[in-house]
Coordinates of N, CA, C and O in Angstrom, one line a residue:
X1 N -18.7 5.0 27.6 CA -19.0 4.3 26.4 C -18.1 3.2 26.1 O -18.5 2.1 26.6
X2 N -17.0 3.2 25.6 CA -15.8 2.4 25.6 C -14.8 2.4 26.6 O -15.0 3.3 27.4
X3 N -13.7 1.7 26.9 CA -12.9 1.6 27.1 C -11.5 1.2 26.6 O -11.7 0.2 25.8
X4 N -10.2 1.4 26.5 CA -9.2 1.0 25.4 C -8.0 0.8 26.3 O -7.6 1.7 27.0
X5 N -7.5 -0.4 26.1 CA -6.4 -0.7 26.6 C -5.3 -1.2 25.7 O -5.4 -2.4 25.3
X6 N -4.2 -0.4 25.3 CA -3.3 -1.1 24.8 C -2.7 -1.5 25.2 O -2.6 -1.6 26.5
X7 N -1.4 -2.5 24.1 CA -0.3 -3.2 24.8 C 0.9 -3.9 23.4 O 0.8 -3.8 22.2
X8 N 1.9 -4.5 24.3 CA 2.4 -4.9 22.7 C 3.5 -4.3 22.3 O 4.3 -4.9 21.6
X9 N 3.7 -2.9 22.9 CA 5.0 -2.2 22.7 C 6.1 -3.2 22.8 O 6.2 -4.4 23.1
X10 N 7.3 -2.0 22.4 CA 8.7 -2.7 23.2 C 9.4 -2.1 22.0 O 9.1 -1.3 21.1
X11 N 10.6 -2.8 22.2 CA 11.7 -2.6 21.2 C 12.1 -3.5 20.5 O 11.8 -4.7 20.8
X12 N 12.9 -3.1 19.0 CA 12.5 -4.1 18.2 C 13.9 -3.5 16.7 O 14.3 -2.5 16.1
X13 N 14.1 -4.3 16.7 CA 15.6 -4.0 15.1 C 15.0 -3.4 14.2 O 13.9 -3.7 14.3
X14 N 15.2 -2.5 13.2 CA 14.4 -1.9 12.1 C 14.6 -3.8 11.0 O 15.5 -4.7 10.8
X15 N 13.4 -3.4 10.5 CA 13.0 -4.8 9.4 C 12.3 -5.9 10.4 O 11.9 -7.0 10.0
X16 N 12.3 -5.4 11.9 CA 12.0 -6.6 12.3 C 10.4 -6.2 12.6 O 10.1 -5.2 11.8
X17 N 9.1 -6.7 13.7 CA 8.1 -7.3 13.6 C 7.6 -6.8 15.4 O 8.2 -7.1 16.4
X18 N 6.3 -6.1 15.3 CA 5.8 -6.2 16.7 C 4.2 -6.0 16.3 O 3.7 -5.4 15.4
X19 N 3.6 -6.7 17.1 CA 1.7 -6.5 17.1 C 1.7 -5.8 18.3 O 2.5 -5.8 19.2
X20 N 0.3 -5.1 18.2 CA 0.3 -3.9 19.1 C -1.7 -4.5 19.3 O -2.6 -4.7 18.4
X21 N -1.8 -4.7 20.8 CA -3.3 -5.1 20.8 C -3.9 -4.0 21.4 O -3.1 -3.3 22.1
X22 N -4.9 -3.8 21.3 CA -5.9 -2.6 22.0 C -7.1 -3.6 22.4 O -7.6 -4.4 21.6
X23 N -7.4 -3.5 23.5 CA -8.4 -4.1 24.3 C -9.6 -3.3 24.4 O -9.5 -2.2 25.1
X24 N -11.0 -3.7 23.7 CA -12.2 -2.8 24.1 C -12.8 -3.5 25.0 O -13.0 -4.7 25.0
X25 N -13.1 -2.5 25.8 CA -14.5 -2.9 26.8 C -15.7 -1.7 26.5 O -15.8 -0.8 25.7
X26 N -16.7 -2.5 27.9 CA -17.6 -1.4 27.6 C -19.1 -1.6 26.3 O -20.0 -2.5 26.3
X27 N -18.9 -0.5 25.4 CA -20.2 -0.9 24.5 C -19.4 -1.3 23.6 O -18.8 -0.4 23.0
X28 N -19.3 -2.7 23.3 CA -18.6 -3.3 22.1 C -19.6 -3.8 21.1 O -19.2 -4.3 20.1
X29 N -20.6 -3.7 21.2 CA -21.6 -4.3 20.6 C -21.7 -3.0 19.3 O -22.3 -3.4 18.3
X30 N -21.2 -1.7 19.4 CA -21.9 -0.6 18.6 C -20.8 -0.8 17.7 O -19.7 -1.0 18.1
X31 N -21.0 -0.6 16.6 CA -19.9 -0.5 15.1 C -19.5 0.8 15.4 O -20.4 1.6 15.7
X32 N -18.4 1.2 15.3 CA -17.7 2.7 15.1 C -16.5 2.2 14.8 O -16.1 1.1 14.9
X33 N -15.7 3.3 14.4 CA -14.1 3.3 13.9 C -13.5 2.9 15.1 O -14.0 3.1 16.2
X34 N -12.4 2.5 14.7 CA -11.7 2.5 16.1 C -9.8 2.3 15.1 O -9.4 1.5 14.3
X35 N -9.4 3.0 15.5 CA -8.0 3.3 15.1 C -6.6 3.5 15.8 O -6.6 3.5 17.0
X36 N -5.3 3.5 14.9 CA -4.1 3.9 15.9 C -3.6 4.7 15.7 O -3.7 5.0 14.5
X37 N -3.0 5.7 16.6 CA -2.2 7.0 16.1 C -0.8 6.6 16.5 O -0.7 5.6 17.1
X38 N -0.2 7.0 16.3 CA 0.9 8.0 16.7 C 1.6 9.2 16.9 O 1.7 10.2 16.1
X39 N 2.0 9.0 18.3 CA 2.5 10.6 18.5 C 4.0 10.7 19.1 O 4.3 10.0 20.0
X40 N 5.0 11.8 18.5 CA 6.3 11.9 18.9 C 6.1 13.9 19.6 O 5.6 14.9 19.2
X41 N 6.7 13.3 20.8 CA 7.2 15.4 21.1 C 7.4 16.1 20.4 O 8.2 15.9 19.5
X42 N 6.7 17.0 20.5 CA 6.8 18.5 19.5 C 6.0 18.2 18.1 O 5.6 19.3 17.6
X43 N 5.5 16.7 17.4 CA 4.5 16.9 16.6 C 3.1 16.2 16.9 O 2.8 15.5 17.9
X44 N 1.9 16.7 15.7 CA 0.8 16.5 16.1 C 0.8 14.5 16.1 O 1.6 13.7 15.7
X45 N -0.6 14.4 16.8 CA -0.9 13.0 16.8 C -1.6 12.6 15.5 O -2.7 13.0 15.1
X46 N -0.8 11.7 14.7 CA -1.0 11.1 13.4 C -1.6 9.6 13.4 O -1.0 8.6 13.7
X47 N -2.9 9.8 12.9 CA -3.6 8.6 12.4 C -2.7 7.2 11.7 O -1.7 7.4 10.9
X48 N -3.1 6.4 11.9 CA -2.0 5.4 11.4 C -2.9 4.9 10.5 O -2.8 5.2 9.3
X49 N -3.9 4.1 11.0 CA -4.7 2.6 11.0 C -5.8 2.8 11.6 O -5.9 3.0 12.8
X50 N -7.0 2.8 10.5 CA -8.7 2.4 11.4 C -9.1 1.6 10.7 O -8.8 1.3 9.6
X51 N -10.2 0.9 11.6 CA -11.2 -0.6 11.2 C -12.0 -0.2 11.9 O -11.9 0.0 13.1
X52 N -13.7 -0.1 10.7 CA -14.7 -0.3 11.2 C -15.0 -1.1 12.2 O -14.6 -2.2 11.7
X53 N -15.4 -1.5 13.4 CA -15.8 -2.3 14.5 C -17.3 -3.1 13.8 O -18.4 -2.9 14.1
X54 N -16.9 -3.7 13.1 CA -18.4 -4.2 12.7 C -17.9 -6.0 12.2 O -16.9 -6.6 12.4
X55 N -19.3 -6.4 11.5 CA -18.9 -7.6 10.8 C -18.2 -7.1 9.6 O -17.3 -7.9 9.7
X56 N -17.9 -6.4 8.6 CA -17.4 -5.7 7.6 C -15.9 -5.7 8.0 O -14.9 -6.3 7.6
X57 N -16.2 -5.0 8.6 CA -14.2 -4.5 9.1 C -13.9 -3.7 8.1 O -14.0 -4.5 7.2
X58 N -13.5 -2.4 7.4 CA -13.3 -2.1 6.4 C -12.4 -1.1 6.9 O -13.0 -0.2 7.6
X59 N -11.2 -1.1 6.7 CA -10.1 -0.9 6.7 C -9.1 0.3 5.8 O -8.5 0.2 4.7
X60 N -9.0 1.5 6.6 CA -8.1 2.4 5.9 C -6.6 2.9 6.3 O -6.6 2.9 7.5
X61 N -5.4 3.2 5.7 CA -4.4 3.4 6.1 C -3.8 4.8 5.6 O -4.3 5.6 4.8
X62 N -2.5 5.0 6.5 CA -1.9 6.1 5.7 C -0.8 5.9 5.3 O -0.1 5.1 5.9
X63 N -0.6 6.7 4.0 CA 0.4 6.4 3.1 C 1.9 5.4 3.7 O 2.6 4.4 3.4
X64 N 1.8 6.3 4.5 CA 3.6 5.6 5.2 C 3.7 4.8 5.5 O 4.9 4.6 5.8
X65 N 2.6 3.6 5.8 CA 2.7 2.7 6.9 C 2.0 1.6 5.8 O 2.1 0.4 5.9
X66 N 1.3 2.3 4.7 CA 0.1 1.1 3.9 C 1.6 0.0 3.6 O 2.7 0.5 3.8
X67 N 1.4 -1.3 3.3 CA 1.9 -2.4 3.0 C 3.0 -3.0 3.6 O 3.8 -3.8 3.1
X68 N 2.8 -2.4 5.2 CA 4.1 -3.0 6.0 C 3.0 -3.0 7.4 O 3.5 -3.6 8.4
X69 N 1.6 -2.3 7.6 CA 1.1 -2.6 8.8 C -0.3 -3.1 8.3 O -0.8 -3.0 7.2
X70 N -0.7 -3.8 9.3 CA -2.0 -4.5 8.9 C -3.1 -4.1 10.3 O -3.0 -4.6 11.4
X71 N -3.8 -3.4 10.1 CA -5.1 -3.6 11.7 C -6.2 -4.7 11.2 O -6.5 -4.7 10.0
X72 N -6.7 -5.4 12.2 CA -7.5 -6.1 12.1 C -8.3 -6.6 13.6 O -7.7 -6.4 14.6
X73 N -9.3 -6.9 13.6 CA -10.2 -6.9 15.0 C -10.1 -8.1 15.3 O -9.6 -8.8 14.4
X74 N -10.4 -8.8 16.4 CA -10.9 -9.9 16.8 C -12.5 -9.5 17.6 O -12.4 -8.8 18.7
X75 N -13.7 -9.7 17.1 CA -14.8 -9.3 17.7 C -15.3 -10.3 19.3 O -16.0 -10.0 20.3
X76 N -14.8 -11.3 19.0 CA -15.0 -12.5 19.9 C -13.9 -12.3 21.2 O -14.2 -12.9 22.2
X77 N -12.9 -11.8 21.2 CA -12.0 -11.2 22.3 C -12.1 -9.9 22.6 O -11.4 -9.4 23.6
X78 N -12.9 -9.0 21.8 CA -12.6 -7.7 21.8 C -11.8 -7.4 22.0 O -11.6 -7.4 23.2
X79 N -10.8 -7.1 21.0 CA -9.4 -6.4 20.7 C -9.0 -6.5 19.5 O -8.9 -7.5 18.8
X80 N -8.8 -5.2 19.1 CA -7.9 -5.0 17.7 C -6.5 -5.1 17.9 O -6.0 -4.9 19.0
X81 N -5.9 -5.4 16.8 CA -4.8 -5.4 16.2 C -4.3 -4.5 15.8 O -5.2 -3.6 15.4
X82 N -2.8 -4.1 15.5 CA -1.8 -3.2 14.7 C -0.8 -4.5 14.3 O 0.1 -4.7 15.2
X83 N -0.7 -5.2 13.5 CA 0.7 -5.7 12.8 C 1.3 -5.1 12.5 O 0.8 -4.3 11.7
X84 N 2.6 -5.1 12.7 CA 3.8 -3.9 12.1 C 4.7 -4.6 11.4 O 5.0 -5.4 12.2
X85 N 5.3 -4.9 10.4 CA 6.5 -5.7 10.3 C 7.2 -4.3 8.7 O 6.9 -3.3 8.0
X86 N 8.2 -5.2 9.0 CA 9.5 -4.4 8.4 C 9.2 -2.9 8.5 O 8.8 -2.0 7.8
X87 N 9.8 -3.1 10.0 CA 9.7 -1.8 10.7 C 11.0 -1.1 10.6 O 12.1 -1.7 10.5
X88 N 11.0 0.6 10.8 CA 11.8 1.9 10.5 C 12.4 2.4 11.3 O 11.9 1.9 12.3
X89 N 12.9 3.0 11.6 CA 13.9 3.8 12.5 C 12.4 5.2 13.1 O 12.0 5.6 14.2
X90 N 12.1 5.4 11.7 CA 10.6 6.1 11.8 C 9.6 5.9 12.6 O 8.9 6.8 13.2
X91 N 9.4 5.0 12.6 CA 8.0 4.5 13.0 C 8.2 4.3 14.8 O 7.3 4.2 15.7
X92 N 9.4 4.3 14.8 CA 9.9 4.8 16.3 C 8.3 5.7 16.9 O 7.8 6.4 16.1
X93 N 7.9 5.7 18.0 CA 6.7 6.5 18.5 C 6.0 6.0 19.4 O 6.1 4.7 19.6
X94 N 5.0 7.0 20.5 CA 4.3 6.4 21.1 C 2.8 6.0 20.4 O 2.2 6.9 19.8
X95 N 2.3 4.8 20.6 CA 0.9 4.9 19.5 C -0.3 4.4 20.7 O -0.3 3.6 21.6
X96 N -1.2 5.2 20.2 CA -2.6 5.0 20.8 C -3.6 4.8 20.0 O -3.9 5.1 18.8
X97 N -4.5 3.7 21.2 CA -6.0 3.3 20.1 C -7.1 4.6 20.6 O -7.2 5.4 21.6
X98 N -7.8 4.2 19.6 CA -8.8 5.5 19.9 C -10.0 5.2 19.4 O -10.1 4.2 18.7
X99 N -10.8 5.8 19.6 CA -12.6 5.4 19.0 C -13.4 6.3 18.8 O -13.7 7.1 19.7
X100 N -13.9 6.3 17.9 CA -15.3 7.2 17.3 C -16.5 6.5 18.2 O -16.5 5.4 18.7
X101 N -17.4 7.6 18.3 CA -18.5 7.4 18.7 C -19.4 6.7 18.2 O -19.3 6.6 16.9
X102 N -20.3 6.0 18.5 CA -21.3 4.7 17.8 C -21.4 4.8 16.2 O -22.0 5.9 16.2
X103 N -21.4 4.5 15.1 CA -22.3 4.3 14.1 C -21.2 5.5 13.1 O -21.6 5.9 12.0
X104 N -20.2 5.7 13.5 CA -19.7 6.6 12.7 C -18.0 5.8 12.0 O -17.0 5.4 12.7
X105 N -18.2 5.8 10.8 CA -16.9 5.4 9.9 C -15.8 6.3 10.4 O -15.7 7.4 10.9
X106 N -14.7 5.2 9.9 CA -13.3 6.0 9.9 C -13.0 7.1 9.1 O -12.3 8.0 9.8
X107 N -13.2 7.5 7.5 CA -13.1 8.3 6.4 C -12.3 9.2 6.7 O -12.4 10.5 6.6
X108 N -11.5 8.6 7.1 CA -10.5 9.8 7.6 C -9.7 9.9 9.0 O -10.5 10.2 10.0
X109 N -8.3 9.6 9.3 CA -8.1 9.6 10.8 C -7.7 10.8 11.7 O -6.7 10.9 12.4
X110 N -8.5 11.7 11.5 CA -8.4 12.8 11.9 C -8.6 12.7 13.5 O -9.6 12.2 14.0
X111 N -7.5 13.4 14.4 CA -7.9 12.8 15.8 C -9.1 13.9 16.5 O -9.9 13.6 17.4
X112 N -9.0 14.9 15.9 CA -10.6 15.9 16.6 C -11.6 14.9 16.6 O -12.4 14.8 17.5
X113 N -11.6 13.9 15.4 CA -13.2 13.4 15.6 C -12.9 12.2 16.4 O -14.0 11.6 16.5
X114 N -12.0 11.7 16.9 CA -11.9 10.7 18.0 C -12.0 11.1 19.5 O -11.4 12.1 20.0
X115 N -12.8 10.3 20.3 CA -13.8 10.7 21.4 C -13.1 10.4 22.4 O -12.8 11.2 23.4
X116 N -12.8 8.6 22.1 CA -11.9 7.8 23.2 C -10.5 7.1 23.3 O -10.0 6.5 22.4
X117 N -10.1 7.2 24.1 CA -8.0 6.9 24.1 C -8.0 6.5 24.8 O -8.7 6.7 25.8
X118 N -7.1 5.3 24.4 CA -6.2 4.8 25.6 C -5.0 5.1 25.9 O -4.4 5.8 25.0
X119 N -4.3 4.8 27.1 CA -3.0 5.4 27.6 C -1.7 5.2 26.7 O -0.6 5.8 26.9
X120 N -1.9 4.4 25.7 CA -0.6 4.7 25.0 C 0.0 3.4 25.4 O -0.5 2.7 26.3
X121 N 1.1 3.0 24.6 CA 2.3 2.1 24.2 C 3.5 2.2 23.6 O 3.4 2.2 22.4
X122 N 4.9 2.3 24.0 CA 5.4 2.9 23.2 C 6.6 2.1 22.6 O 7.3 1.4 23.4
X123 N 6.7 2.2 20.8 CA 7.3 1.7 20.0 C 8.8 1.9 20.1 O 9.0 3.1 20.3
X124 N 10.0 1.2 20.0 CA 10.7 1.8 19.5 C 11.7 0.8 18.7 O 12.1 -0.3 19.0
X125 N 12.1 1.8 17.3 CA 13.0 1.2 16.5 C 14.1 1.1 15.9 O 14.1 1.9 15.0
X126 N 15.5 0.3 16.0 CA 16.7 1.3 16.5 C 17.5 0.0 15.5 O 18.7 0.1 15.3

């Protein structure tokens, strides 16, 4: 169905700034969520950031991250975005893009209902 390639990682001062791109291939043409998680050893993988894949883009976050990360798409490159800035010692993690299946909203970034991953990138902030 899809494909997802992230990238973008690295290391970075807390307060400072990294974009994180996810590369879709494949059926880009179908609107579905498509989101970032993060995940650290020993806890579950936590939804960060999703954006409808559509002309809309409509955009949900979680608490910790609202007004310091921004996702947004480029439809003409296929690749989404993660802007991170005034980043945490926290937010330290490995983060992955992921995707719902055709025609289905984000409403929630629950990873059961995410179908497709990519390999990961990983953040760190020190």
């Amino acid at each position: 169905d899809v494909q997802l390639v992230e990238s973008g990682g690295g290391s970075v001062q807390a307060g400072g700034s990294l974009r994180l791109s996810c590369a879709v291939s494949g059926r880009t043409a179908s609107s579905r969520c498509i989101a970032w998680f993060r995940h650290d050893l020993g806890k579950d993988r936590e939804g960060v950031a999703g954006i409808y894949w559509s002309d809309g883009g409509a955009t949900t976050y979680v608490d910790s991250v609202r007004g310091r990360f921004t996702i947004s798409q480029d439809r003409a490159k296929n690749v989404v975005y993660l802007q991170m800035d005034s980043l945490k010692p926290e937010d330290t993690s490995s983060y992955y893009c992921a995707a719902k299946r055709p025609g289905i909203h984000c409403a929630g970034l629950v990873r059961s209902s995410f179908e497709y991953w990519g390999q990961g990138t990983q953040v760190t902030v020190s």
